[in-house]
Short mmCIF file of C-alpha atoms in Angstrom, two decimals:
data_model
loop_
_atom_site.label_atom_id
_atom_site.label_comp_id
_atom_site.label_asym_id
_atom_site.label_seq_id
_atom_site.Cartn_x
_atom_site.Cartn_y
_atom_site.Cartn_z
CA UNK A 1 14.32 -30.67 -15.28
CA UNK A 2 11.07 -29.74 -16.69
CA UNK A 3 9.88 -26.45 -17.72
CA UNK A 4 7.21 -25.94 -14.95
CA UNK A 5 7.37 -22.14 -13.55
CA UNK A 6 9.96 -22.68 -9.83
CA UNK A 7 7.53 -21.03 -7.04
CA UNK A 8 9.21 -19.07 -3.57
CA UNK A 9 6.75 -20.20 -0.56
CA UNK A 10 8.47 -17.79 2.08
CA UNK A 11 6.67 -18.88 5.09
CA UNK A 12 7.62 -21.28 8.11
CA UNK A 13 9.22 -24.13 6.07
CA UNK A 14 7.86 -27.13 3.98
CA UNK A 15 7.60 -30.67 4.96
CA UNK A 16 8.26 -32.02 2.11
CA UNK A 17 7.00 -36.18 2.93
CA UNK A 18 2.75 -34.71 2.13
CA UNK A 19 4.24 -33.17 -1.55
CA UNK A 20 4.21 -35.35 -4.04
CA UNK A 21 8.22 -34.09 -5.13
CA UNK A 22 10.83 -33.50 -4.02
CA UNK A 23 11.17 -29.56 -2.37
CA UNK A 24 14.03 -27.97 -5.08
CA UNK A 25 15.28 -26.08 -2.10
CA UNK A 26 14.58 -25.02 1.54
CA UNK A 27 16.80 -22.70 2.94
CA UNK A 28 16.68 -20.62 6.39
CA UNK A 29 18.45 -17.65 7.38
CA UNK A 30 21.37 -17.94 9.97
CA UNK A 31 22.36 -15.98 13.03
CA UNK A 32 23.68 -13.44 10.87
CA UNK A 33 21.40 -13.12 8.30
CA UNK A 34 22.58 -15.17 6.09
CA UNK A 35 20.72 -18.04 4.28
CA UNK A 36 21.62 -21.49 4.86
CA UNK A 37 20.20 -25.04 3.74
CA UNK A 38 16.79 -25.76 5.93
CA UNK A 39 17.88 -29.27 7.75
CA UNK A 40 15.94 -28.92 10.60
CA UNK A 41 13.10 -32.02 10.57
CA UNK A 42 9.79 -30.66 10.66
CA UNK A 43 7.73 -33.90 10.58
CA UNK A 44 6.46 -33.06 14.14
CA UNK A 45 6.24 -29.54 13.15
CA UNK A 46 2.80 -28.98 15.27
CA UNK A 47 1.64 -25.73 12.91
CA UNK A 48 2.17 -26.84 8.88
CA UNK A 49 1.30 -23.20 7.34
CA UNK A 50 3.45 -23.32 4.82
CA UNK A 51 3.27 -26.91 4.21
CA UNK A 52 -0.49 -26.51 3.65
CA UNK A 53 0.59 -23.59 1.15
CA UNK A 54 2.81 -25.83 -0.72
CA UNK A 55 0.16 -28.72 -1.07
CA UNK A 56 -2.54 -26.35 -2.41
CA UNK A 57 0.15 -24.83 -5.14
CA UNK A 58 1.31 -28.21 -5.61
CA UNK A 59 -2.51 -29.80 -6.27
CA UNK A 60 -3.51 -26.36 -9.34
CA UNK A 61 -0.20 -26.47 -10.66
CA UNK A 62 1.47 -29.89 -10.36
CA UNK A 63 4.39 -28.76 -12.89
CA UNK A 64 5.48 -26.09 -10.53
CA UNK A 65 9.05 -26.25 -8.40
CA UNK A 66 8.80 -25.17 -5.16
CA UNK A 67 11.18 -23.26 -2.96
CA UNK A 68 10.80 -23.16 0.43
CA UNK A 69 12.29 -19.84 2.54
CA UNK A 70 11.83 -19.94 6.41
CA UNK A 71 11.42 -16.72 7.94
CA UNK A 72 8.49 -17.65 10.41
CA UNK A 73 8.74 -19.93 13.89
CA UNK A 74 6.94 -23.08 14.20
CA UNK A 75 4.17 -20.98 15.70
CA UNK A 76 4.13 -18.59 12.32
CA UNK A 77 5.77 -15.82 14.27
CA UNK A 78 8.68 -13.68 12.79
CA UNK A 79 9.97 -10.53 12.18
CA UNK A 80 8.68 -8.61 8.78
CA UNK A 81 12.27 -7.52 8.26
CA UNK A 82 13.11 -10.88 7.21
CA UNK A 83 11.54 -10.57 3.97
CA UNK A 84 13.76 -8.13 2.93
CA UNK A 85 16.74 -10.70 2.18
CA UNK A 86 14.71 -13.23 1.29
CA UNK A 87 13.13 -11.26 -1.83
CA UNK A 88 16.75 -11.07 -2.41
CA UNK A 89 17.62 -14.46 -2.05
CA UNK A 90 14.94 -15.18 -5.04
CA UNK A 91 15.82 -12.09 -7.07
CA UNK A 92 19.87 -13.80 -7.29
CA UNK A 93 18.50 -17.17 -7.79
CA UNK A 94 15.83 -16.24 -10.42
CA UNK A 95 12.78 -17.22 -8.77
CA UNK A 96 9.88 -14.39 -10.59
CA UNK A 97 6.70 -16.33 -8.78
CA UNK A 98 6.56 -15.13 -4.89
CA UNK A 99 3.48 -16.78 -2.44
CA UNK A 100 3.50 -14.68 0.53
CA UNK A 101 0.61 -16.04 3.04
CA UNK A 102 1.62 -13.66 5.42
CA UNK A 103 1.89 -9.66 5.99
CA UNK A 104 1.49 -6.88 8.42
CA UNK A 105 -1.39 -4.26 9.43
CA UNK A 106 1.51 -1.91 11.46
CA UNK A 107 1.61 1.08 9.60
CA UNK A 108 5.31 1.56 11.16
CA UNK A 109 6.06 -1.01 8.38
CA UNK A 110 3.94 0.07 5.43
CA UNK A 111 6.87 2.68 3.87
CA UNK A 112 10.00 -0.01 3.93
CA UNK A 113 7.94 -2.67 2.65
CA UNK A 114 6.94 -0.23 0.13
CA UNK A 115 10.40 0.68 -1.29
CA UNK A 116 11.34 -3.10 -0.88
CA UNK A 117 8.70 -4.67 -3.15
CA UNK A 118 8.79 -1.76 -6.05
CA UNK A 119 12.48 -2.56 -6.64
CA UNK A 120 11.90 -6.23 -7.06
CA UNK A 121 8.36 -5.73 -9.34
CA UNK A 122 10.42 -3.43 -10.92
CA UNK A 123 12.62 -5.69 -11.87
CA UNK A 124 9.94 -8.19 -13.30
CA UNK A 125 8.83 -10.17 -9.60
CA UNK A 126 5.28 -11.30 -9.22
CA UNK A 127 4.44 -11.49 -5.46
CA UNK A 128 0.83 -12.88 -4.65
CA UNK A 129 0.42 -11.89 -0.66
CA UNK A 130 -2.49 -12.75 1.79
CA UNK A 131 -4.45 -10.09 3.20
CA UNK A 132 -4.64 -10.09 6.68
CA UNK A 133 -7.98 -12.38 8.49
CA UNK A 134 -8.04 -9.11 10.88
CA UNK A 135 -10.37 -7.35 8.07
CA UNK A 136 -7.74 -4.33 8.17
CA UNK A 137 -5.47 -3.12 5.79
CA UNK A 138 -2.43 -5.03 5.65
CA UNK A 139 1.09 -4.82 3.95
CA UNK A 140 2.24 -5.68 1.41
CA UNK A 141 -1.25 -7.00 -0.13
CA UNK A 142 -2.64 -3.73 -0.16
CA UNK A 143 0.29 -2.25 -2.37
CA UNK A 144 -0.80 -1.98 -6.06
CA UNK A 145 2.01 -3.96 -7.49
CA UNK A 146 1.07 -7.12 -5.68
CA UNK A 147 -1.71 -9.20 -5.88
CA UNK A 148 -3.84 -9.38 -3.16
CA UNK A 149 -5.70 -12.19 -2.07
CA UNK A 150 -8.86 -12.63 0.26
CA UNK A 151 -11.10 -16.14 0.78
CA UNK A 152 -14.65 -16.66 0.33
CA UNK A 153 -17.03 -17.36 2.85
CA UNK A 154 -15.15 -14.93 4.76
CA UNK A 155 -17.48 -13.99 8.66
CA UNK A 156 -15.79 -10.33 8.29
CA UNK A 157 -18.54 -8.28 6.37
CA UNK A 158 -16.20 -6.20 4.55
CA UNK A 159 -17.03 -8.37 0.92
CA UNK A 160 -17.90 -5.04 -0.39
CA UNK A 161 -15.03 -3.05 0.38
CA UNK A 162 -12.22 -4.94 -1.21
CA UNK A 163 -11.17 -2.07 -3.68
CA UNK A 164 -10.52 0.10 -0.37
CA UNK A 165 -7.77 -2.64 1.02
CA UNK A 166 -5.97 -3.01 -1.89
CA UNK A 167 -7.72 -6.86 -2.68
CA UNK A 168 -7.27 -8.07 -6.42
CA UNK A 169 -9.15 -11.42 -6.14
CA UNK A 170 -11.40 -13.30 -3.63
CA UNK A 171 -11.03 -17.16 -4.62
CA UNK A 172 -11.47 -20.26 -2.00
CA UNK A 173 -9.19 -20.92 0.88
CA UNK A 174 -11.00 -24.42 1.72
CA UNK A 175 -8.94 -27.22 -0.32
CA UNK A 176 -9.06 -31.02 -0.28
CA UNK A 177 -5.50 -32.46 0.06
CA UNK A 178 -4.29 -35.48 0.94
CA UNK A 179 -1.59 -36.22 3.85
CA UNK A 180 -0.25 -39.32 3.60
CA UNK A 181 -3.57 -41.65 2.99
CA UNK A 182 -5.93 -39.08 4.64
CA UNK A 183 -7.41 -36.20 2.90
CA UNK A 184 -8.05 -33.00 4.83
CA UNK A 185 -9.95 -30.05 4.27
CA UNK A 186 -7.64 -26.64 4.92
CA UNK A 187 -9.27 -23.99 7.12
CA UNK A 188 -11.16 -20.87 6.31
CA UNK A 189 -7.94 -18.58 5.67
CA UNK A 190 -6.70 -15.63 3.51
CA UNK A 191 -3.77 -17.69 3.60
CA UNK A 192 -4.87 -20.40 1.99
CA UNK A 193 -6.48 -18.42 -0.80
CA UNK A 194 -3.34 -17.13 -1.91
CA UNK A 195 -1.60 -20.31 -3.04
CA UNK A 196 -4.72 -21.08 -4.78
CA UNK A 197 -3.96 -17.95 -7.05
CA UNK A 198 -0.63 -18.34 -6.89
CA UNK A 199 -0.89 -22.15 -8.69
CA UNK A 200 -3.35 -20.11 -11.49
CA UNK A 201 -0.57 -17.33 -12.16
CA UNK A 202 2.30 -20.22 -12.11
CA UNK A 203 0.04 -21.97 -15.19
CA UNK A 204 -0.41 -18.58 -16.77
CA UNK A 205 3.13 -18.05 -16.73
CA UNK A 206 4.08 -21.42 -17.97
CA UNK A 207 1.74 -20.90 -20.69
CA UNK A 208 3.44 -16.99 -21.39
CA UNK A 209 6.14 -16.05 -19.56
CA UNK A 210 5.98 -12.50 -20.79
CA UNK A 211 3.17 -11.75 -18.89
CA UNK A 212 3.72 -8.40 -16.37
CA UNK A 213 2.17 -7.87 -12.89
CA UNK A 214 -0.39 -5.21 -14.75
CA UNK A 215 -2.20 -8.04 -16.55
CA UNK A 216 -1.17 -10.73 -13.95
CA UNK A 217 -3.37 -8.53 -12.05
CA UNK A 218 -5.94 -8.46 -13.98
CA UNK A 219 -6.02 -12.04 -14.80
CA UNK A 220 -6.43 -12.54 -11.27
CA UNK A 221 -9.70 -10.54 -10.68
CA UNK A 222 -11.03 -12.16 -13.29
CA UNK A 223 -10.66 -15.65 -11.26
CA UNK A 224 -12.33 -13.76 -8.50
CA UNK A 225 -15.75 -15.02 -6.96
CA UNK A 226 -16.59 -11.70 -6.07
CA UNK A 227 -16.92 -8.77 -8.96
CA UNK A 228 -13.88 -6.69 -8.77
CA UNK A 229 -13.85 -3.24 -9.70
CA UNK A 230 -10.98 -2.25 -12.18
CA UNK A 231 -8.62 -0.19 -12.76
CA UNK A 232 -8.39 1.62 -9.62
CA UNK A 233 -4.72 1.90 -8.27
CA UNK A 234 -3.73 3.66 -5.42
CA UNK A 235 -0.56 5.48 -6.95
CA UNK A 236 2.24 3.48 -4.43
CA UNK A 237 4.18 1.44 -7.15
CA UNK A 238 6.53 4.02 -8.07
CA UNK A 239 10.17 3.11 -8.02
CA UNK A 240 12.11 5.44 -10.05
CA UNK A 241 10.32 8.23 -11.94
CA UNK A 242 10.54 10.64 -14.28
CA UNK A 243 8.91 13.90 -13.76
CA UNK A 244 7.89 16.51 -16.57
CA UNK A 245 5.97 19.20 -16.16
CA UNK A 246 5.60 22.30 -14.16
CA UNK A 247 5.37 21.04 -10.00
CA UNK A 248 4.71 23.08 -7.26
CA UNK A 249 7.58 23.35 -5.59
CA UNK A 250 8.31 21.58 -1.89
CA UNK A 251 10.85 20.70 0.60
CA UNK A 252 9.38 17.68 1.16
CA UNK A 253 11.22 14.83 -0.23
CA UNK A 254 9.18 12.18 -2.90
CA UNK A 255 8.51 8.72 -1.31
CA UNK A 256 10.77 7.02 -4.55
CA UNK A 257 13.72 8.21 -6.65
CA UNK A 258 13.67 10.46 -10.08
CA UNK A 259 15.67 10.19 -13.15
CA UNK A 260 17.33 13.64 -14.59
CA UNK A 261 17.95 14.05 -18.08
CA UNK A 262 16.15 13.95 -21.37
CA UNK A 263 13.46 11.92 -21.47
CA UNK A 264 15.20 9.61 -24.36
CA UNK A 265 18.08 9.25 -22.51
CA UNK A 266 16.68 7.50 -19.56
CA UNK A 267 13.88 5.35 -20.46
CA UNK A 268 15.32 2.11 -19.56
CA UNK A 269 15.87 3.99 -16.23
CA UNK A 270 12.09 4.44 -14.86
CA UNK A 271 9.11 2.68 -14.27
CA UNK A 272 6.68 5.66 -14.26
CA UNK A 273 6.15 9.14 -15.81
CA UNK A 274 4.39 11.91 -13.70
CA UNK A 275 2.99 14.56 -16.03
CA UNK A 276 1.19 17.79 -15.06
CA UNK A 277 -0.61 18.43 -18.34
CA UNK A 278 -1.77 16.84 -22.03
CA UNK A 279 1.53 18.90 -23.62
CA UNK A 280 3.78 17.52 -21.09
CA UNK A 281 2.94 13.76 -22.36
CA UNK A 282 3.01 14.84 -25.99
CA UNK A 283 6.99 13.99 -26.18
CA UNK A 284 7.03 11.49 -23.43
CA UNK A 285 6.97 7.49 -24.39
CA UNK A 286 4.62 6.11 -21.98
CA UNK A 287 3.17 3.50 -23.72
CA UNK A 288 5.41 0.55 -22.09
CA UNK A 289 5.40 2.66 -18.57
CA UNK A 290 3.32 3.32 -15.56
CA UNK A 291 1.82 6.72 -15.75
CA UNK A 292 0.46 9.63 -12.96
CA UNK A 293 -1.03 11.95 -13.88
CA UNK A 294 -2.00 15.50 -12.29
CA UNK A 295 -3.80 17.78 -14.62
CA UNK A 296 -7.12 18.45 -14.73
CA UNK A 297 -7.80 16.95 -18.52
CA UNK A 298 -9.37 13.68 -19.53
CA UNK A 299 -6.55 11.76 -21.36
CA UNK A 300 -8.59 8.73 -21.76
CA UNK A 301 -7.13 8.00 -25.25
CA UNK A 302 -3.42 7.85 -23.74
CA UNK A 303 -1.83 4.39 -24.09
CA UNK A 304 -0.11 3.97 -20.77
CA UNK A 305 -0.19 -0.01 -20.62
CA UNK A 306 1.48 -0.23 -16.95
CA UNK A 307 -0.49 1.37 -14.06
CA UNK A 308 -2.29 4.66 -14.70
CA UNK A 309 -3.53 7.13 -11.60
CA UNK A 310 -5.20 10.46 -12.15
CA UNK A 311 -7.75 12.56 -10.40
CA UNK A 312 -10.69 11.00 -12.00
CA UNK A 313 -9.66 7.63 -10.30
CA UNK A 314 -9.80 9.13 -6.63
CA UNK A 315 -13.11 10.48 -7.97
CA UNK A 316 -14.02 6.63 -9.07
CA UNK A 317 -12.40 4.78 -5.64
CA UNK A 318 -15.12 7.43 -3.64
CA UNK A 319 -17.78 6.38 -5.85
CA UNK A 320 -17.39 3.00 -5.59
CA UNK A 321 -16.40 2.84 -1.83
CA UNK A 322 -19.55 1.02 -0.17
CA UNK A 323 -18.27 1.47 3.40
CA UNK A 324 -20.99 3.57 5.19
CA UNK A 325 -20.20 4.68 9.27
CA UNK A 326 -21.51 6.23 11.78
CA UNK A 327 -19.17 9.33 11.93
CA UNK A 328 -15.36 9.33 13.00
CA UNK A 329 -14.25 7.75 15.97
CA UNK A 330 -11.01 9.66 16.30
CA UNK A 331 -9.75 12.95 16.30
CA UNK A 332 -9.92 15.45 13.02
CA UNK A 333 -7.75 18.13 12.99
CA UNK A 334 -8.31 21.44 10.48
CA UNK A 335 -4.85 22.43 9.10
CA UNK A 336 -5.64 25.95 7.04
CA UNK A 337 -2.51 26.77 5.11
CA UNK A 338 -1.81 29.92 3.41
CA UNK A 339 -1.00 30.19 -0.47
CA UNK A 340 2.65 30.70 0.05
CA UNK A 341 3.44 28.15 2.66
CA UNK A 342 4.83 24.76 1.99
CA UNK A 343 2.28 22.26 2.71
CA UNK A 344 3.64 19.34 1.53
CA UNK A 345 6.17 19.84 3.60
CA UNK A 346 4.28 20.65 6.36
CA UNK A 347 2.26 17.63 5.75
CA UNK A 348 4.80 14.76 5.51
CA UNK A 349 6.90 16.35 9.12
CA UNK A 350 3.22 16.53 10.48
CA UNK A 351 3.00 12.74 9.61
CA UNK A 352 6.15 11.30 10.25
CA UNK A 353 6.22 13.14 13.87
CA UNK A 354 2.70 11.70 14.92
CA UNK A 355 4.24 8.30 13.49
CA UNK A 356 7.10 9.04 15.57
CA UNK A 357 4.75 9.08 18.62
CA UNK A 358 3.05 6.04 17.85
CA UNK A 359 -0.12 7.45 16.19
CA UNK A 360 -1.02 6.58 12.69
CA UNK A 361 -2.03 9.81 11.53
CA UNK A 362 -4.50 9.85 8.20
CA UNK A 363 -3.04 12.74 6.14
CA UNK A 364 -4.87 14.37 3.71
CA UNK A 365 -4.55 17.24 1.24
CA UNK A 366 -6.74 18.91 -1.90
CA UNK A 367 -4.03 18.44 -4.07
CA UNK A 368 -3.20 15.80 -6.80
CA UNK A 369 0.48 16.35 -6.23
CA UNK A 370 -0.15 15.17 -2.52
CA UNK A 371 0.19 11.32 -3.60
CA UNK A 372 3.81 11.71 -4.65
CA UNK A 373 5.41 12.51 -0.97
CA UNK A 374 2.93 9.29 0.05
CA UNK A 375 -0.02 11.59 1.16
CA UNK A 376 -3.88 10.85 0.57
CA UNK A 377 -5.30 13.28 -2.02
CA UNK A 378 -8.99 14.08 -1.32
CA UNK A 379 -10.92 15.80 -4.08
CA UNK A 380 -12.81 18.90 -3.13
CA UNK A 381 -16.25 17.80 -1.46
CA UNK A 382 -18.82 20.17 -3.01
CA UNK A 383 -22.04 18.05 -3.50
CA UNK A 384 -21.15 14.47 -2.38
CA UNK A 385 -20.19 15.53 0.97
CA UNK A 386 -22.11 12.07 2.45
CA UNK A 387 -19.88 9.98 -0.26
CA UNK A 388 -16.73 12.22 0.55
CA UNK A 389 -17.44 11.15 4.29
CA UNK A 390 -18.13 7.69 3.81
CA UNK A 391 -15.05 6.97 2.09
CA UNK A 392 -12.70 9.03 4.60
CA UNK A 393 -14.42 6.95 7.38
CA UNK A 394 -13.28 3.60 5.36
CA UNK A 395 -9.87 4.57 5.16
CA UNK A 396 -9.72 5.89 8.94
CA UNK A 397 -11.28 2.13 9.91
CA UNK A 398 -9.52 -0.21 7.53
CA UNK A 399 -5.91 1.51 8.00
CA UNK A 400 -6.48 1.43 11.77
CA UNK A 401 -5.78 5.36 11.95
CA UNK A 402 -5.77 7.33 14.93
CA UNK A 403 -6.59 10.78 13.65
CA UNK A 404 -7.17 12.76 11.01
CA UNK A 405 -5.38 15.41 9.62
CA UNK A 406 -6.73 17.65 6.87
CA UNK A 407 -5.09 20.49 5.06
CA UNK A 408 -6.97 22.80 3.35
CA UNK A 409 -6.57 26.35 1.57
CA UNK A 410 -6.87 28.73 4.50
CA UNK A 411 -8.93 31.43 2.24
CA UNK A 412 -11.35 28.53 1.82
CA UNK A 413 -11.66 27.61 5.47
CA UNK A 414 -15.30 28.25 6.15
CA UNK A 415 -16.16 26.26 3.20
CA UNK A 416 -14.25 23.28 4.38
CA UNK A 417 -15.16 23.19 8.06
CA UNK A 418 -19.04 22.94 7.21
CA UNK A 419 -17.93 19.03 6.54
CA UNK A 420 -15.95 18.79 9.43
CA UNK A 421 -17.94 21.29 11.82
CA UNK A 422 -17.15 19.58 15.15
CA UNK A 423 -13.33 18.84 14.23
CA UNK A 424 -11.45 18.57 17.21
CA UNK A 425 -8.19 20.58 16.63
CA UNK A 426 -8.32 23.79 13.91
CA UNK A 427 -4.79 25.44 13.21
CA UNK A 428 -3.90 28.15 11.06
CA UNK A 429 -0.50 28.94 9.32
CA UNK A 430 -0.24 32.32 8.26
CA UNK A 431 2.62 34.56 7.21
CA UNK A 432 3.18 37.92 9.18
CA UNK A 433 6.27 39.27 7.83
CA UNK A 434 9.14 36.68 8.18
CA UNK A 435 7.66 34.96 10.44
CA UNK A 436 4.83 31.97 10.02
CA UNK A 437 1.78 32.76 13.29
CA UNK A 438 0.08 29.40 14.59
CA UNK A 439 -3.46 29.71 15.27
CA UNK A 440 -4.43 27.28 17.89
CA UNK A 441 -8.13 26.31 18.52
CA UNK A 442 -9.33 23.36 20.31
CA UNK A 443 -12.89 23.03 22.05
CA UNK A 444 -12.34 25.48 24.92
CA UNK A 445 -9.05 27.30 24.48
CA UNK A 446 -7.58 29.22 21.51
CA UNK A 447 -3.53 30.70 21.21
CA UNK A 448 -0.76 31.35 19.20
CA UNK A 449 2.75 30.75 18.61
CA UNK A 450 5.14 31.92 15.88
CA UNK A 451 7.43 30.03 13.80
CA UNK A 452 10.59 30.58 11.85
CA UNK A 453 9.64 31.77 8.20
CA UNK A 454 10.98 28.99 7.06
CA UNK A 455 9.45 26.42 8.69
CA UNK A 456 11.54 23.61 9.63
CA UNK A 457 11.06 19.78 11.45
CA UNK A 458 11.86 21.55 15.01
CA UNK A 459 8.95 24.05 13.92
CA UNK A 460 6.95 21.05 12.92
CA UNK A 461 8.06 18.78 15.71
CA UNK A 462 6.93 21.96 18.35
CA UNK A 463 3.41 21.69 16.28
CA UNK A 464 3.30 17.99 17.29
CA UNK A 465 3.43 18.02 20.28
CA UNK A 466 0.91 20.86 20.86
CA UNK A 467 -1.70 18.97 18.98
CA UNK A 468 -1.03 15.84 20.49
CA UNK A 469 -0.60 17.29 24.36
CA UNK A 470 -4.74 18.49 23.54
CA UNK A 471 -5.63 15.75 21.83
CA UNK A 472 -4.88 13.29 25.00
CA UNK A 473 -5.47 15.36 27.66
CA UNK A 474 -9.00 13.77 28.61
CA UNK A 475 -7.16 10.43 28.42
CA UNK A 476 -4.48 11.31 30.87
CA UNK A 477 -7.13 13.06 33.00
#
């Protein structure tokens, strides 16, 4: 066999008679999850997705071995679960190079597919995914550690706001290739911009196989036929961390795992280190890792060569967001905490209850600390309040959310609610002895309930449904 790069197309099979070789190996999974040789003839097969993926790889990089994993229906229909053995299937059988022309916009899925695909980057996979032809958000080509793709010539006018969904490089989907004697043009797809890229990584890899997803990355946007901002990661590749550093305390749990121990001792054990300030870095190798980081110094002359998040890059991602609505089309609710109340905790139960429900719930907090329990962090809006908006409104429209949920310090409440003045749903948690009172205010009513001290999910849950009782009241008439 040669040395060309072996490339996973996991999509609804190959027909392998329009490639010009053989298919190394097509598998399917079985009844019981289990992966078996593809046999079934798909000559006839009426919708040739991934068989259009494979001749586009195949025609940029015609060195490469391709793998075919079914885990779509003839119609390109299937269940996103199915990716999770078939990642695994490739990580067994060696296969680094992933094309996924497929994905989901349901939030529901966004947090499995997260801890899924960090494992396997983590241990050295390069997945190039397809964002979704909806023009929302979509998983996993939104999640930094992947390489999203997006086509040209695209009739969604969201060109500008690539950065916001997560989109690494916009290349051409429309391809000449050749079935049997006739050549064919392939439609106007995200799909079939992702092979494309994923032929141009395969060749970079041939030529150095050392090369990580970081500058995989940035070697894609660099192909782009759009100008790509860089450099600016939403901090959701973590895997297994290492924190150091003084954290606020919280019963909420992190959205990955943490490594205890000196910081010598467990270096081959992590993928990131979250420091809080310049002296906790000082003894910390971070050079070969990804790096978060929460204080409020510039450490510009750091040497973190994996992925780096701070708050100066929420400050850039606002800057450069060029998304501008007409105000929010769903409800905003006020959450004023008090100093000595667990708000991350309160924040993640707030979240996961509202998911619970069915409602996609845009949480957000003033924070830094907020984006490792898988919360948005929104600097404090002092004089780009319009900017501040705009890019709230982005997220709220390209992640499909349903409301808005924004905790702020309750002793700077007034401040906060001149951005928000006509926000739907205000609550206040405040401590009165050892208990925690709930101050209620929606347009026309206002109340209170108490809660334990320590606030718990039932406490939470009971907050839930309160808020979202209001909040569709009008709808159920």
């Amino acid at each position: 066999m040669d040395k060309g790069i072996r490339v996973a197309i996991i999509d609804n099979g190959i027909n392998e008679l329009h490639l010009k070789r053989e298919v190394e190996k097509s598998i399917v999974t079985d009844e019981n999850g289990m992966y078996i040789d593809d046999e079934k003839n798909i000559v006839h097969q009426q919708f040739q997705h991934g068989t259009n993926c494979a001749m586009i790889l195949e025609k940029y990089c015609s060195d490469c071995h391709l793998v075919s994993i079914k885990i779509l229906d003839e119609n390109g229909r299937g269940a996103i679960k199915s990716i999770y053995p078939a990642l695994e299937w490739c990580y067994e059988n060696q296969i680094r190079l992933i094309n996924l022309s497929l994905g989901t916009s349901d939030f529901r899925d966004c947090e499995k597919l997260r801890c899924l695909i960090n494992e396997y980057v983590t241990k050295g996979m390069i997945i190039i995914a397809a964002t979704a032809n909806s023009g929302f958000i979509s998983y996993p080509a939104s999640f930094t550690n992947v390489i999203g793709v997006a086509t040209t010539g695209s009739p969604l006018n969201y060109s500008n706001d690539y950065m916001q969904m997560g989109i690494d490089t916009v290349v051409p989907s429309e391809h000449m290739v050749k079935i049997f004697d006739q050549e064919i043009r392939t439609s106007l797809s995200n799909s079939y911009a992702a092979p494309y890229i994923s032929a141009l990584i395969a060749n970079r890899l041939n030529a150095d196989n050392t090369l990580d997803i970081k500058k995989l990355k940035e070697y894609a946007k660099e192909q782009s036929h759009i100008e790509m901002v860089g450099g600016i990661y939403e901090p959701d590749w973590v895997y297994k961390a290492y924190v150091v550093g003084r954290e606020k305390r919280s019963r909420a749990e992190y959205y990955f795992e943490t490594a205890a121990g000196e910081s010598n001792e467990i270096q081959e054990d992590v993928d990131t280190v979250i420091a809080f300030s310049i002296a906790d870095l000082e003894d910390q190798e971070v050079k070969n890792k990804n790096l978060i980081y929460l204080g409020k110094e510039d450490i510009h002359n750091i040497d973190a060569q994996g992925f780096f998040w701070s708050r100066e890059t929420r400050q850039r991602q606002i800057l450069n967001n060029h998304y501008q609505g007409n105000g929010l089309e769903v409800p905003v609710v006020i959450l004023e905490i008090g100093a000595a109340i667990d708000g991350f905790y309160i924040l993640t139960e707030l979240k996961r209850a509202f998911a619970n429900g069915g409602y996609n719930a845009y949480t957000m907090g003033m924070e830094p600390e907020c984006v490792l329990y898988g919360l948005e962090y929104m600097p404090e809006p002092v004089s780009e309040h319009e900017a501040w908006k705009n890019f709230i409104e982005s997220q709220v429209f390209y992640k499909q959310s349903d409301l808005v949920i924004w905790c702020v310090p309750l002793e700077d409440r007034e401040k906060y609610l001149k951005v928000y003045p006509d926000c739907d749903a205000e609550l206040s948690l405040v401590n009165e002895g050892e208990d925690i009172l709930a101050e209620f205010s929606f347009e026309d009513e206002k109340f209170e309930i108490k809660l334990s001290g320590l606030i718990d999910r039932k406490d939470v849950e009971e907050v839930y449904h309160i808020i979202e009782t209001k909040l569709t009241e009008d709808e159920d008439g």
